[in-house]
mmCIF file of C-alpha atoms in Angstrom:
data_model
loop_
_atom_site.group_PDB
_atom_site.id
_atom_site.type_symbol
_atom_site.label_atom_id
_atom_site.label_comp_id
_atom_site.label_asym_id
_atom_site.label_seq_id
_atom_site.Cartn_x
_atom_site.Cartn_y
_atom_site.Cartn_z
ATOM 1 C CA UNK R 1 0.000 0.000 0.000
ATOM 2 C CA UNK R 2 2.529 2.730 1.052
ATOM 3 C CA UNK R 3 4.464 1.664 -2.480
ATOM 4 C CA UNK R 4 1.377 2.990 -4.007
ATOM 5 C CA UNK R 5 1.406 6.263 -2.122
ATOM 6 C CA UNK R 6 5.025 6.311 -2.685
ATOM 7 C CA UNK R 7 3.904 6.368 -6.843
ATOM 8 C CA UNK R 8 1.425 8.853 -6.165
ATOM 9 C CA UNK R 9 3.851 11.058 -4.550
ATOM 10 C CA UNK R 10 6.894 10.751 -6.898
ATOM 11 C CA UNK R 11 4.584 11.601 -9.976
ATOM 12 C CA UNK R 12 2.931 14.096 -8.864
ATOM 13 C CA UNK R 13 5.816 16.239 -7.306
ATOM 14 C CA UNK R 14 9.411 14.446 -8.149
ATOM 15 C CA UNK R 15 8.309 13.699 -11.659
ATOM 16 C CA UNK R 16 5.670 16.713 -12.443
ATOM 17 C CA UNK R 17 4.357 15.774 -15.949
ATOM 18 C CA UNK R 18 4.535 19.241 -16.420
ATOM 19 C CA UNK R 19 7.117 20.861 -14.889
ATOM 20 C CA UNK R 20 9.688 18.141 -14.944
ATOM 21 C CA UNK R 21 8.767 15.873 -18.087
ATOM 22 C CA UNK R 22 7.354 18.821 -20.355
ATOM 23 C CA UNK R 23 4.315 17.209 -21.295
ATOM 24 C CA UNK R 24 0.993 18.698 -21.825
ATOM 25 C CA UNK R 25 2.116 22.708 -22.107
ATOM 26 C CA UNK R 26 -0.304 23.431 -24.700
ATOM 27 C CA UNK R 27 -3.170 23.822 -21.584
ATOM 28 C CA UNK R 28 -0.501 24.492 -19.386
ATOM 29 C CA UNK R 29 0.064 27.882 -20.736
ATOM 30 C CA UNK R 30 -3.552 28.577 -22.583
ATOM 31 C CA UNK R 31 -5.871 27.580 -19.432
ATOM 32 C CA UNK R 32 -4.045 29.051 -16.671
ATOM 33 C CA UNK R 33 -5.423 32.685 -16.731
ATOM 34 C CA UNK R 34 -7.922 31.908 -14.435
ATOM 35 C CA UNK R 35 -8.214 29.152 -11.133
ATOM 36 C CA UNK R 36 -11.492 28.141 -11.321
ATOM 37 C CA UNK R 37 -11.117 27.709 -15.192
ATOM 38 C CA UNK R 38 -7.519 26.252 -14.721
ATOM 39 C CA UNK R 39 -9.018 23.585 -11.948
ATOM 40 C CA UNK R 40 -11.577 22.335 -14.352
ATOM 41 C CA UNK R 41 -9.499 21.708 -17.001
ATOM 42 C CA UNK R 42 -7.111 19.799 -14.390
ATOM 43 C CA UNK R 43 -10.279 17.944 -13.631
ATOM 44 C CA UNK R 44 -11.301 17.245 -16.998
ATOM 45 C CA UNK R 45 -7.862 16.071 -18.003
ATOM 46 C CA UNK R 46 -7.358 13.891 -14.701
ATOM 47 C CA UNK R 47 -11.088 11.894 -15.889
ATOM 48 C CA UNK R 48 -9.443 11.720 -19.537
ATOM 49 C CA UNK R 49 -5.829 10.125 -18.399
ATOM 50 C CA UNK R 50 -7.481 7.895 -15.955
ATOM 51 C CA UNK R 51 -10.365 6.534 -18.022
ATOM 52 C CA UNK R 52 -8.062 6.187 -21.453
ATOM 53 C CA UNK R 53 -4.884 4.792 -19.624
ATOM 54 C CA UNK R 54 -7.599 1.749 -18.152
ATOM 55 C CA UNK R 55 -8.463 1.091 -21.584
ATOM 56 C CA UNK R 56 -5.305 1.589 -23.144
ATOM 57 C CA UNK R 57 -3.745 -0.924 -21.062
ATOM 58 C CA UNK R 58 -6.392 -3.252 -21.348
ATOM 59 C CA UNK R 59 -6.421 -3.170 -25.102
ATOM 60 C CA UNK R 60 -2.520 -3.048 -25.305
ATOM 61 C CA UNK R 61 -2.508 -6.434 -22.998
ATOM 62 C CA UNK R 62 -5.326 -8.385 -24.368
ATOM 63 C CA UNK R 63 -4.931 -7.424 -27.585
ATOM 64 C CA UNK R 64 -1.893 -5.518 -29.425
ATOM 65 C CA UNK R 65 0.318 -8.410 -27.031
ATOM 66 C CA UNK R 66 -0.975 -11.253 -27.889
ATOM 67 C CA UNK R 67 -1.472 -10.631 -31.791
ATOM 68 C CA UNK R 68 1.849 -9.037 -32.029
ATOM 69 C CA UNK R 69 0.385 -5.958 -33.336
ATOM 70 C CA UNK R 70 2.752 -3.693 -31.417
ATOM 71 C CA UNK R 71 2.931 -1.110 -34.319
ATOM 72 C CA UNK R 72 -0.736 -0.637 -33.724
ATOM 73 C CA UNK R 73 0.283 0.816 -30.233
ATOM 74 C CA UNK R 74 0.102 4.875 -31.357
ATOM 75 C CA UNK R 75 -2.844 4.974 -33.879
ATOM 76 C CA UNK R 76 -4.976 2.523 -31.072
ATOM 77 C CA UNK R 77 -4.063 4.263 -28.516
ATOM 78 C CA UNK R 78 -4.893 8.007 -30.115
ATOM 79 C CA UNK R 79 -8.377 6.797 -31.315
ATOM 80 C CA UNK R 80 -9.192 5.403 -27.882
ATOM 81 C CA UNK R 81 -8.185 9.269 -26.167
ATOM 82 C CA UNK R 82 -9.959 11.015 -29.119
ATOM 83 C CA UNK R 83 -13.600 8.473 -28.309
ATOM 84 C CA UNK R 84 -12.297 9.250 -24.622
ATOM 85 C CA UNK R 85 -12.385 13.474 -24.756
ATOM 86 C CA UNK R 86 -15.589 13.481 -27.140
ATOM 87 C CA UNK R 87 -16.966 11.128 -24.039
ATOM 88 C CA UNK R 88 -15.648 13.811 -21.950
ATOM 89 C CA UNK R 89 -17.086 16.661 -24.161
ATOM 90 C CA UNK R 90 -20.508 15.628 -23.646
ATOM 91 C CA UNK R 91 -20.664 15.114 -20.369
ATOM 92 C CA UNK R 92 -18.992 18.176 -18.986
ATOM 93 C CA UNK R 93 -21.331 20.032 -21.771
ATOM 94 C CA UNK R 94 -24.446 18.075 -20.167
ATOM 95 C CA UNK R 95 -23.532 18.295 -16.542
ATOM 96 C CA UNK R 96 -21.551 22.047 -16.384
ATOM 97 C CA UNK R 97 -22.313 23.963 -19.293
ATOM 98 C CA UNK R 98 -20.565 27.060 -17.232
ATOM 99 C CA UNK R 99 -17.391 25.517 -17.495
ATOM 100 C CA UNK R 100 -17.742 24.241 -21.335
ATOM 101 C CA UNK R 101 -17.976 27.352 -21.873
ATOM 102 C CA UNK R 102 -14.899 28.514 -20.059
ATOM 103 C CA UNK R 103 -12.998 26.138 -21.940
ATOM 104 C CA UNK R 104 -13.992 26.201 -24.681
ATOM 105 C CA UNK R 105 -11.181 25.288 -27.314
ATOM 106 C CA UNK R 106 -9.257 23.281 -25.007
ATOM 107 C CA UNK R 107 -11.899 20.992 -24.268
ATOM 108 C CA UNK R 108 -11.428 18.997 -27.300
ATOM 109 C CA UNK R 109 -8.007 20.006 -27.510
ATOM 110 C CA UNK R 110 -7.250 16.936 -24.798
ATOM 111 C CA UNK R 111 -6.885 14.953 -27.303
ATOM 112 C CA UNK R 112 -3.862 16.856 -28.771
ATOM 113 C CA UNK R 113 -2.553 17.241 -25.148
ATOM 114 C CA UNK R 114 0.521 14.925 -25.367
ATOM 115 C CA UNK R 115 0.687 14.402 -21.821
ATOM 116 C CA UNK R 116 -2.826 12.256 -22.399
ATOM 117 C CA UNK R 117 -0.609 9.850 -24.845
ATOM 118 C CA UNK R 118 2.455 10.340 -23.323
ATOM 119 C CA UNK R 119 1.270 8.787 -19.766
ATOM 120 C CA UNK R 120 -0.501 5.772 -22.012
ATOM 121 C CA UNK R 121 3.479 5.111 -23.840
ATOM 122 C CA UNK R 122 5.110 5.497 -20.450
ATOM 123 C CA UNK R 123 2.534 2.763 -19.051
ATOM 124 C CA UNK R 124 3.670 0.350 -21.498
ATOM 125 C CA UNK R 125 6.948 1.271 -21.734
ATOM 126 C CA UNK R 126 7.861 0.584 -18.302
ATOM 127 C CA UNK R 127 5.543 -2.346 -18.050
ATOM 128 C CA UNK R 128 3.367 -1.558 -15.144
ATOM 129 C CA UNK R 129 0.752 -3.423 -13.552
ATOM 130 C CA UNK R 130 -2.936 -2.793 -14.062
ATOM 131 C CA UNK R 131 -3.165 -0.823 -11.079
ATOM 132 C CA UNK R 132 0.102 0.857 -11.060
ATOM 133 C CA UNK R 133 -0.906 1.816 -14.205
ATOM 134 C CA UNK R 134 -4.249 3.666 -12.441
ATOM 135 C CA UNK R 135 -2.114 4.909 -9.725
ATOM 136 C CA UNK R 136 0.863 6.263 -11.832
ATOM 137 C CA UNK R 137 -1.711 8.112 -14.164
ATOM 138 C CA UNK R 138 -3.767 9.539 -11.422
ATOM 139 C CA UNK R 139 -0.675 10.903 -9.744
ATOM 140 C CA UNK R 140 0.474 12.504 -12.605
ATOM 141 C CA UNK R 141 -2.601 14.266 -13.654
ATOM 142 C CA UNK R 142 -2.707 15.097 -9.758
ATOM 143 C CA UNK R 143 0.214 17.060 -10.480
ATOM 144 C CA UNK R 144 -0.927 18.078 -13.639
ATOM 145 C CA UNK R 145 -3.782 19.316 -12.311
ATOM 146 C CA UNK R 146 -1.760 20.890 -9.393
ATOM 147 C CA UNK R 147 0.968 22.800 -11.352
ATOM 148 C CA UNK R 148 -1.900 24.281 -13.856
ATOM 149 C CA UNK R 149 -3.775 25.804 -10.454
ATOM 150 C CA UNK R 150 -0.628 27.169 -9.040
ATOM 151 C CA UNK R 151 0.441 28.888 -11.990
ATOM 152 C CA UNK R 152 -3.394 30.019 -12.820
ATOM 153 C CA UNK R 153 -3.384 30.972 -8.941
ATOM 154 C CA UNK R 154 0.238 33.191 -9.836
ATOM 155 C CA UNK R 155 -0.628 34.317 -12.776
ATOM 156 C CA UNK R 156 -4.003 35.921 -11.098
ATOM 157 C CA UNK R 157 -1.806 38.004 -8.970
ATOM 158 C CA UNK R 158 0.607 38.853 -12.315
ATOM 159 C CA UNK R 159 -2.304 40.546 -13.870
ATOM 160 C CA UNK R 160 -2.332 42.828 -10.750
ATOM 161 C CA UNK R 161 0.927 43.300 -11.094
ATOM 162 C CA UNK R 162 3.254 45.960 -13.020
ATOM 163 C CA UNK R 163 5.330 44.156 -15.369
ATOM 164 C CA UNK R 164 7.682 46.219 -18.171
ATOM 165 C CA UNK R 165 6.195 46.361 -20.925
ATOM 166 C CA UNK R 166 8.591 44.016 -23.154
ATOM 167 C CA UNK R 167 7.348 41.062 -20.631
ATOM 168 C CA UNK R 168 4.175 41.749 -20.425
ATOM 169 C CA UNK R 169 1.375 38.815 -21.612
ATOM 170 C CA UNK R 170 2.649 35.627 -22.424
ATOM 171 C CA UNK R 171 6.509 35.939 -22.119
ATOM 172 C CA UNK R 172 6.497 36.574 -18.438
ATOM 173 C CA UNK R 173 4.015 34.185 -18.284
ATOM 174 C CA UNK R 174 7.169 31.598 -19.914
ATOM 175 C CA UNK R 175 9.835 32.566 -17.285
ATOM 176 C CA UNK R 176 7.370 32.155 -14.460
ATOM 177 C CA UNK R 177 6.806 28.477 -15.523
ATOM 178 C CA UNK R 178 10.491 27.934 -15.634
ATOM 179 C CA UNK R 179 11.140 29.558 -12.363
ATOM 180 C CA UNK R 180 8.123 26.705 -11.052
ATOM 181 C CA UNK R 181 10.129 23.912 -12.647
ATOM 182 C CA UNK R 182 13.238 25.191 -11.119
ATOM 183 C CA UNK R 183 11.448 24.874 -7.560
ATOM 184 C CA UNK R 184 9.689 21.454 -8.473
ATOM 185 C CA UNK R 185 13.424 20.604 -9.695
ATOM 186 C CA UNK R 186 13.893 20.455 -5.763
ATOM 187 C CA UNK R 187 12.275 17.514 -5.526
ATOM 188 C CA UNK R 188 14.063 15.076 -7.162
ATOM 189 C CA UNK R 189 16.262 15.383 -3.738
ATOM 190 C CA UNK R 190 13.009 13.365 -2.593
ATOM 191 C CA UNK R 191 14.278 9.575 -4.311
ATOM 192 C CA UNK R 192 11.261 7.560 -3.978
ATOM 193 C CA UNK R 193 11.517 5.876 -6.635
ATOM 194 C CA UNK K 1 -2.491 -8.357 -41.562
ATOM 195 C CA UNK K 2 -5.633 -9.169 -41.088
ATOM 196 C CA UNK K 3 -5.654 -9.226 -37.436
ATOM 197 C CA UNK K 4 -4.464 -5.648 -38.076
ATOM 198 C CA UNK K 5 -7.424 -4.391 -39.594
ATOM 199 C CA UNK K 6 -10.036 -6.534 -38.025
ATOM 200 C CA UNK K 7 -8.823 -4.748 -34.419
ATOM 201 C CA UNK K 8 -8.550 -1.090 -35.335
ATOM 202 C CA UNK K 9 -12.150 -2.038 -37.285
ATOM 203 C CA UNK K 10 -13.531 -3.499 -34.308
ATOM 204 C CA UNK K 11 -11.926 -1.152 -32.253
ATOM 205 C CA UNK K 12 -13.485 2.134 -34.195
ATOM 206 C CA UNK K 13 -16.887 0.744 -34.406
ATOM 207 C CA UNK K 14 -17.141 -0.492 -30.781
ATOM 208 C CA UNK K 15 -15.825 3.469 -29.960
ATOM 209 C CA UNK K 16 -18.624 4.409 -32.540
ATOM 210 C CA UNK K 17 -21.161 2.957 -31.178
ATOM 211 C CA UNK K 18 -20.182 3.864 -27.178
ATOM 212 C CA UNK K 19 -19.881 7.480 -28.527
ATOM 213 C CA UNK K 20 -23.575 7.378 -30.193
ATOM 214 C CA UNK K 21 -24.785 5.675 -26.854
ATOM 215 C CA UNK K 22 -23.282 8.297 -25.490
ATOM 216 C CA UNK K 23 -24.921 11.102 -27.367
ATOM 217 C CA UNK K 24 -27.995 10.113 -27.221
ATOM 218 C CA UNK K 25 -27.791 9.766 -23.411
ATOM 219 C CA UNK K 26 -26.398 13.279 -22.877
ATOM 220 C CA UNK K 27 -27.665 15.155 -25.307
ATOM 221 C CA UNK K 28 -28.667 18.919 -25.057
ATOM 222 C CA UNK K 29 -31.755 20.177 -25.533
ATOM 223 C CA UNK K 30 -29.990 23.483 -27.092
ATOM 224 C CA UNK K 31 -32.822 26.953 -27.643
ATOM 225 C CA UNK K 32 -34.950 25.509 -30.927
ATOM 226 C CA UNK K 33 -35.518 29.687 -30.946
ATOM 227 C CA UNK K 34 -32.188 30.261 -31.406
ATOM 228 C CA UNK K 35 -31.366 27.065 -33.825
ATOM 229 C CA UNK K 36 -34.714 28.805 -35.764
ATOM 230 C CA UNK K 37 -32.455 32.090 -35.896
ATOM 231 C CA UNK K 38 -28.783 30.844 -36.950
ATOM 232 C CA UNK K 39 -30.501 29.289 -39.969
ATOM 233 C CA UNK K 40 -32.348 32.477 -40.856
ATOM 234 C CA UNK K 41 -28.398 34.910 -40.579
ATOM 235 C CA UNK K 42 -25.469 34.781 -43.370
ATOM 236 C CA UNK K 43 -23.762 31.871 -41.828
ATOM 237 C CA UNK K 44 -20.585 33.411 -43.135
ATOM 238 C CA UNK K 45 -19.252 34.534 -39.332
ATOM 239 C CA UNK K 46 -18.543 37.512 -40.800
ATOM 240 C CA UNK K 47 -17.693 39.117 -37.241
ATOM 241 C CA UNK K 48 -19.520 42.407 -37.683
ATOM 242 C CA UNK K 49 -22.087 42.041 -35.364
ATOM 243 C CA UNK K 50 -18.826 42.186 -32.979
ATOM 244 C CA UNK K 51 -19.711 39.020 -31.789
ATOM 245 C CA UNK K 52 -17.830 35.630 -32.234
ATOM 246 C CA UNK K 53 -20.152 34.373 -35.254
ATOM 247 C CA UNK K 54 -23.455 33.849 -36.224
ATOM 248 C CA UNK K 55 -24.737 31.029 -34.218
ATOM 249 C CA UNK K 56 -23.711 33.011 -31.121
ATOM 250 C CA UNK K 57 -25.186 36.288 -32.553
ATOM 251 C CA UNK K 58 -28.195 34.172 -33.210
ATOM 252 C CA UNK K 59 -28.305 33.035 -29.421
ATOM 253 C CA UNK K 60 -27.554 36.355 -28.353
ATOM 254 C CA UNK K 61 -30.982 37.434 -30.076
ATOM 255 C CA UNK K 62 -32.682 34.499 -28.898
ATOM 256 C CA UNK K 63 -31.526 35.460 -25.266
ATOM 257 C CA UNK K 64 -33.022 39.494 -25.623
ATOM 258 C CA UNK K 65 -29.402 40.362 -25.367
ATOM 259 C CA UNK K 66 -28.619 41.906 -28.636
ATOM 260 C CA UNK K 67 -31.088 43.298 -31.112
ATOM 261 C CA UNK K 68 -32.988 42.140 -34.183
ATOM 262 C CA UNK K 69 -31.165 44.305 -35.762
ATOM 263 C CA UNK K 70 -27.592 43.343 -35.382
ATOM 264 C CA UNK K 71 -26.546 41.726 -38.471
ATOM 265 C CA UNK K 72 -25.284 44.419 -41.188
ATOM 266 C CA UNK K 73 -25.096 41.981 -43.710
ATOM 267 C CA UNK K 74 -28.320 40.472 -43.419
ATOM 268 C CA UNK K 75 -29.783 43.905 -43.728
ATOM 269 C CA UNK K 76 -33.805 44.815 -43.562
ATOM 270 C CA UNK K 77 -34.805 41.927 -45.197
ATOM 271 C CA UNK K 78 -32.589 39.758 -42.014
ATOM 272 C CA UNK K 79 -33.856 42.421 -39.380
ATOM 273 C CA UNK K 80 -37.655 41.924 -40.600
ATOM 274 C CA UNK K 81 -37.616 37.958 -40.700
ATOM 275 C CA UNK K 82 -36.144 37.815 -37.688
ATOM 276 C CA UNK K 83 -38.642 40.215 -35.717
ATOM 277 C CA UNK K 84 -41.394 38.456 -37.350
ATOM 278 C CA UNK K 85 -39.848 35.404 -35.819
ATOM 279 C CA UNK K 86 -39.629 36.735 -32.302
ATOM 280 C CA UNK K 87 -43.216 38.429 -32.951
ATOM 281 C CA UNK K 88 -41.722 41.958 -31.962
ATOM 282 C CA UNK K 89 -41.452 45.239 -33.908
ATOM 283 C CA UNK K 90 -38.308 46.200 -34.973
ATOM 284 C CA UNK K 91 -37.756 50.144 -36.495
ATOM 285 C CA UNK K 92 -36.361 49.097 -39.949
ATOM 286 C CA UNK K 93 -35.459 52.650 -40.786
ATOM 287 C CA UNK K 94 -32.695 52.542 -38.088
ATOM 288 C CA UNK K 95 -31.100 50.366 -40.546
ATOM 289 C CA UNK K 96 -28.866 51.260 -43.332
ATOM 290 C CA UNK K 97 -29.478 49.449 -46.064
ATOM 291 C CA UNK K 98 -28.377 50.220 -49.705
ATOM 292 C CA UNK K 99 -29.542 47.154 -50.906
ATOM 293 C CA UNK K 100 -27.608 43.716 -51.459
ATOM 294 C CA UNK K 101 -24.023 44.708 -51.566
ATOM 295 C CA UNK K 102 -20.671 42.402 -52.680
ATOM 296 C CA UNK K 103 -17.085 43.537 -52.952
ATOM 297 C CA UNK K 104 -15.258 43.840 -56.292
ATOM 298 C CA UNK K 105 -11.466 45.073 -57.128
ATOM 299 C CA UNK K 106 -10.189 48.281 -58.826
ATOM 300 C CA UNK K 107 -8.323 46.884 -61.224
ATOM 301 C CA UNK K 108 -5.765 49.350 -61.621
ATOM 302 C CA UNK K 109 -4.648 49.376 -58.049
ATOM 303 C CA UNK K 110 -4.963 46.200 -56.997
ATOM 304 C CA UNK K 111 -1.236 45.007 -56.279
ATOM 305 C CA UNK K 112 -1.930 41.258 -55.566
ATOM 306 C CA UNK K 113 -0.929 40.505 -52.240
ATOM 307 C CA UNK K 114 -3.590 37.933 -51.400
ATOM 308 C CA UNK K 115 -4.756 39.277 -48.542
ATOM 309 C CA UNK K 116 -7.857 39.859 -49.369
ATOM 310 C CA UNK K 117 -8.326 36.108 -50.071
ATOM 311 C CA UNK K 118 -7.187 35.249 -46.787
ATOM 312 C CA UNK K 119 -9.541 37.126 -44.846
ATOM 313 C CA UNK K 120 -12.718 36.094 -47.274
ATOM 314 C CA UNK K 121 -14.816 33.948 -45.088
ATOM 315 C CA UNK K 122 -16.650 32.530 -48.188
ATOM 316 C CA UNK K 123 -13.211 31.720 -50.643
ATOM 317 C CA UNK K 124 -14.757 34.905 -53.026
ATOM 318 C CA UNK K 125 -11.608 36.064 -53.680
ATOM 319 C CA UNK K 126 -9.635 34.973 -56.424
ATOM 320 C CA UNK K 127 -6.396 35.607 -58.031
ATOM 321 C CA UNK K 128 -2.608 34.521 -57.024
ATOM 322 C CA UNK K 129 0.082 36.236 -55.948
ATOM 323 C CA UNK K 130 1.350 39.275 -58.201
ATOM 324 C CA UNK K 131 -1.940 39.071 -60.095
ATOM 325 C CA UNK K 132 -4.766 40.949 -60.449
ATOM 326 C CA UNK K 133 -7.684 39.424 -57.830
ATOM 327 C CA UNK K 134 -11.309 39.738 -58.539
ATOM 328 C CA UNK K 135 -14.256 38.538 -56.632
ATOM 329 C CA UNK K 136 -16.936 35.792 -57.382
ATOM 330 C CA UNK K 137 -20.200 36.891 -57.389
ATOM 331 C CA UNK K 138 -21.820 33.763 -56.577
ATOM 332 C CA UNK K 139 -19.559 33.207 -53.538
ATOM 333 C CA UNK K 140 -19.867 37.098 -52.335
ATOM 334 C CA UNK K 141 -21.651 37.624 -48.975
ATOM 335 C CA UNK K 142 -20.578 41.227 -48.762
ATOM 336 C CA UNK K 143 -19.549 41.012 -45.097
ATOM 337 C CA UNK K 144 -16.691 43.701 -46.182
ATOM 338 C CA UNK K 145 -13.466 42.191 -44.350
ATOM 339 C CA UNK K 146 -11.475 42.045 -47.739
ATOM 340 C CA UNK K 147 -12.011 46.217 -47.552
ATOM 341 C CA UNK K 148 -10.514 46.891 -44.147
ATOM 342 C CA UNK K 149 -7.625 44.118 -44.929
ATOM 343 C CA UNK K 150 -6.709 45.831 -48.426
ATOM 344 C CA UNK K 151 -3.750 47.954 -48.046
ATOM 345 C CA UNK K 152 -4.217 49.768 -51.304
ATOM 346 C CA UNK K 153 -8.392 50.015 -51.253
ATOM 347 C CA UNK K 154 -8.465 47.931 -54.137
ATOM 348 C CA UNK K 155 -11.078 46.128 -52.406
ATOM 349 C CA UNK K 156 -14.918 48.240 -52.085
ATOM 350 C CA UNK K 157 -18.246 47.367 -51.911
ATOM 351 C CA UNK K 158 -20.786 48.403 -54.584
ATOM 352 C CA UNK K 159 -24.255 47.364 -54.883
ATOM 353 C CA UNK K 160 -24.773 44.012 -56.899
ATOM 354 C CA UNK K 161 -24.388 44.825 -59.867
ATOM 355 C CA UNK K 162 -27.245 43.945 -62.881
ATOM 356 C CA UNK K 163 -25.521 41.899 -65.710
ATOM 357 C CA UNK K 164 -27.467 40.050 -68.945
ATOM 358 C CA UNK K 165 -27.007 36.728 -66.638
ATOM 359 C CA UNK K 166 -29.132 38.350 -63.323
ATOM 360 C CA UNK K 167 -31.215 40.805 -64.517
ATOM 361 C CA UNK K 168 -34.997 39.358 -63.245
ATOM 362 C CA UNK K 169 -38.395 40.772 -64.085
ATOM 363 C CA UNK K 170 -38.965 43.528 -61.421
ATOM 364 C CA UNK K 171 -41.412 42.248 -58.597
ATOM 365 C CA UNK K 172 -45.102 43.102 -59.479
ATOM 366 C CA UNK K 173 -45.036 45.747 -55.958
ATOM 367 C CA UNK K 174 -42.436 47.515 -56.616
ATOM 368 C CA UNK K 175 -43.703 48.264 -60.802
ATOM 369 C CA UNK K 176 -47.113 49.719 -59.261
ATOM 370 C CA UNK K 177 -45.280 52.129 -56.727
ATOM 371 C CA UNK K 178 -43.829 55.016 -59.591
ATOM 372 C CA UNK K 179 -41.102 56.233 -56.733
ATOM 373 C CA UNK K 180 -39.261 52.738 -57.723
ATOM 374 C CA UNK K 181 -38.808 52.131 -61.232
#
């Protein structure tokens, strides 16, 4: 049990998908103006990575393995995440039309998040369990979802802020993010795992 | 091989289908009024509303939040179906309207920079680079982008011209009035 917690804790802070692997920038930088916008998208991604890596890994073990269709792996796995966000899609545009609307764009734009894919090829690559699979996933989109609400949360107060005129907008918006992977940098002190 | 394809064909359709379930089970009862409206405007998102395009304009109506009389392209003849659709009265003399309108090139100054053609939400404008553009008639909505984008004002609107190919009978009403000839 505490291995699992171990998992959790090592990808959500020692390996940050964001901050430390550079996956999934795209909503990293476009969804982070506001927190409440920036915490549903976390949310919205966290369902997608969970529900797409459990299939993924079920399809890659019961079927890509055993038929030797291992070049399959990419396209499979993309069409499963792009059935996964239009899944996604409806719901949150059923059950919260507020935050569809918030969104917008990067709703569907999951699919292109390579984070989403990038967790599924990591699963396989390291050959994890079934449920380290679920674990490793829902740690990293933890810290997914984490990183995109602190920098949503900072870049709340930037727009308070006087910045010179050269920075203002997105570029400041760039060194912030590195200055947060700096600090998350920190915790590969940590060694879990 | 065939393995291959039976999967990914399994695969799609068994994603298909879950996705159909799926829509049918959340769908969204979205405003028929409004659906009733965005089929009634340009469809060409022309932007000059100042709104993000017409389905939203057309929502924004529905909703009582922007007027029946929004839509410059659609003109009095938009304004008028549209207030006849939300049963209200709508001044139609508020509204400038010269008549159908499309764009078309001077000639002489056009440069050929294309970037008029980029702009044209309906692919009207023609021409490549370094040549002279000119504008399909057919394809023409007259939303009036290609004018603000031109940087030599090549690019105007005039009213629709009559040519041997579109010239139609006048309409019985407007014979009898002797204003309109």
């Amino acid at each position: 049990m505490s291995d699992y917690f171990f998992l959790l804790i090592a990808t959500a802070l020692v390996n940050n998908v964001v901050l430390v692997k550079f996956l999934g920038l795209c909503p990293f930088m476009g969804v982070s103006k506001r927190i409440d916008s920036a915490l549903g998208m976390g949310m919205a991604t966290t369902f997608v990575i969970v529900l797409a890596a459990s299939i993924c890994w079920n399809i890659e073990h019961w079927l890509l393995t055993p038929l030797g269709l291992g070049y399959l792996r990419i396209i499979t796995f993309i069409l499963v995440i792009a059935a996964v966000v239009q899944f996604t899609e409806m719901v949150i545009h059923k059950m919260a039309p507020a935050l569809y609307q918030t969104l917008g764009i990067y709703l569907p734009l999951i699919a292109t998040n390579c984070a989403v894919l990038g967790l599924v090829l990591i699963n396989n690559q390291e050959k994890h369990s079934f449920v380290t699979a679920l674990v490793y996933d829902f740690g990293s989109a933890a810290g997914f979802t984490l990183a995109l609400v602190m920098f949503a949360g900072m870049r709340e107060r930037l727009a308070l802020a006087r910045v010179p005129e050269v920075f203002s907008g997105a570029p400041i918006g760039f060194i912030l993010a590195s200055l947060m992977s700096l600090a998350f940098m920190g915790f590969s002190g940590l060694n879990f795992k | 091989m065939l393995a291959a394809i039976a999967s990914l064909t399994v695969l799609g359709a068994v994603l298909g289908l879950g996705l159909g379930v799926a829509a049918r089970k959340f769908a969204i009862d979205g405003d028929p009024l409004a659906d009733e409206i965005a089929a009634l405007m340009p469809g060409s998102n022309c932007g000059q509303c100042g709104m993000a395009g017409c389905a939203i304009a057309a929502k924004a109506i529905a909703e009582g939040t922007a007027t029946a009389t929004v839509c410059p392209p659609g003109g009095k003849a938009l304004a008028a179906s549209i207030a006849a659709k939300l049963g209200i009265s709508v001044d139609l003399d508020e509204i400038a309207d010269n008549g159908p309108m499309m764009a078309y090139v001077k000639e002489e100054i056009c440069i050929g920079c294309c970037k008029c053609n980029k702009v044209c939400p309906t692919d009207a404008m023609i021409g490549a680079a370094k040549q002279i553009h000119g504008v399909i008639r057919e394809a023409c909505t007259g939303c009036g982008l290609c004018v603000e984008r031109c940087p030599t004002e090549a690019a105007q609107m005039q009213p629709v011209p009559i040519t041997l190919q579109h010239w139609v009978w006048p309409k019985p009403a407007s014979v009898t009035t002797p204003a309109s000839t």
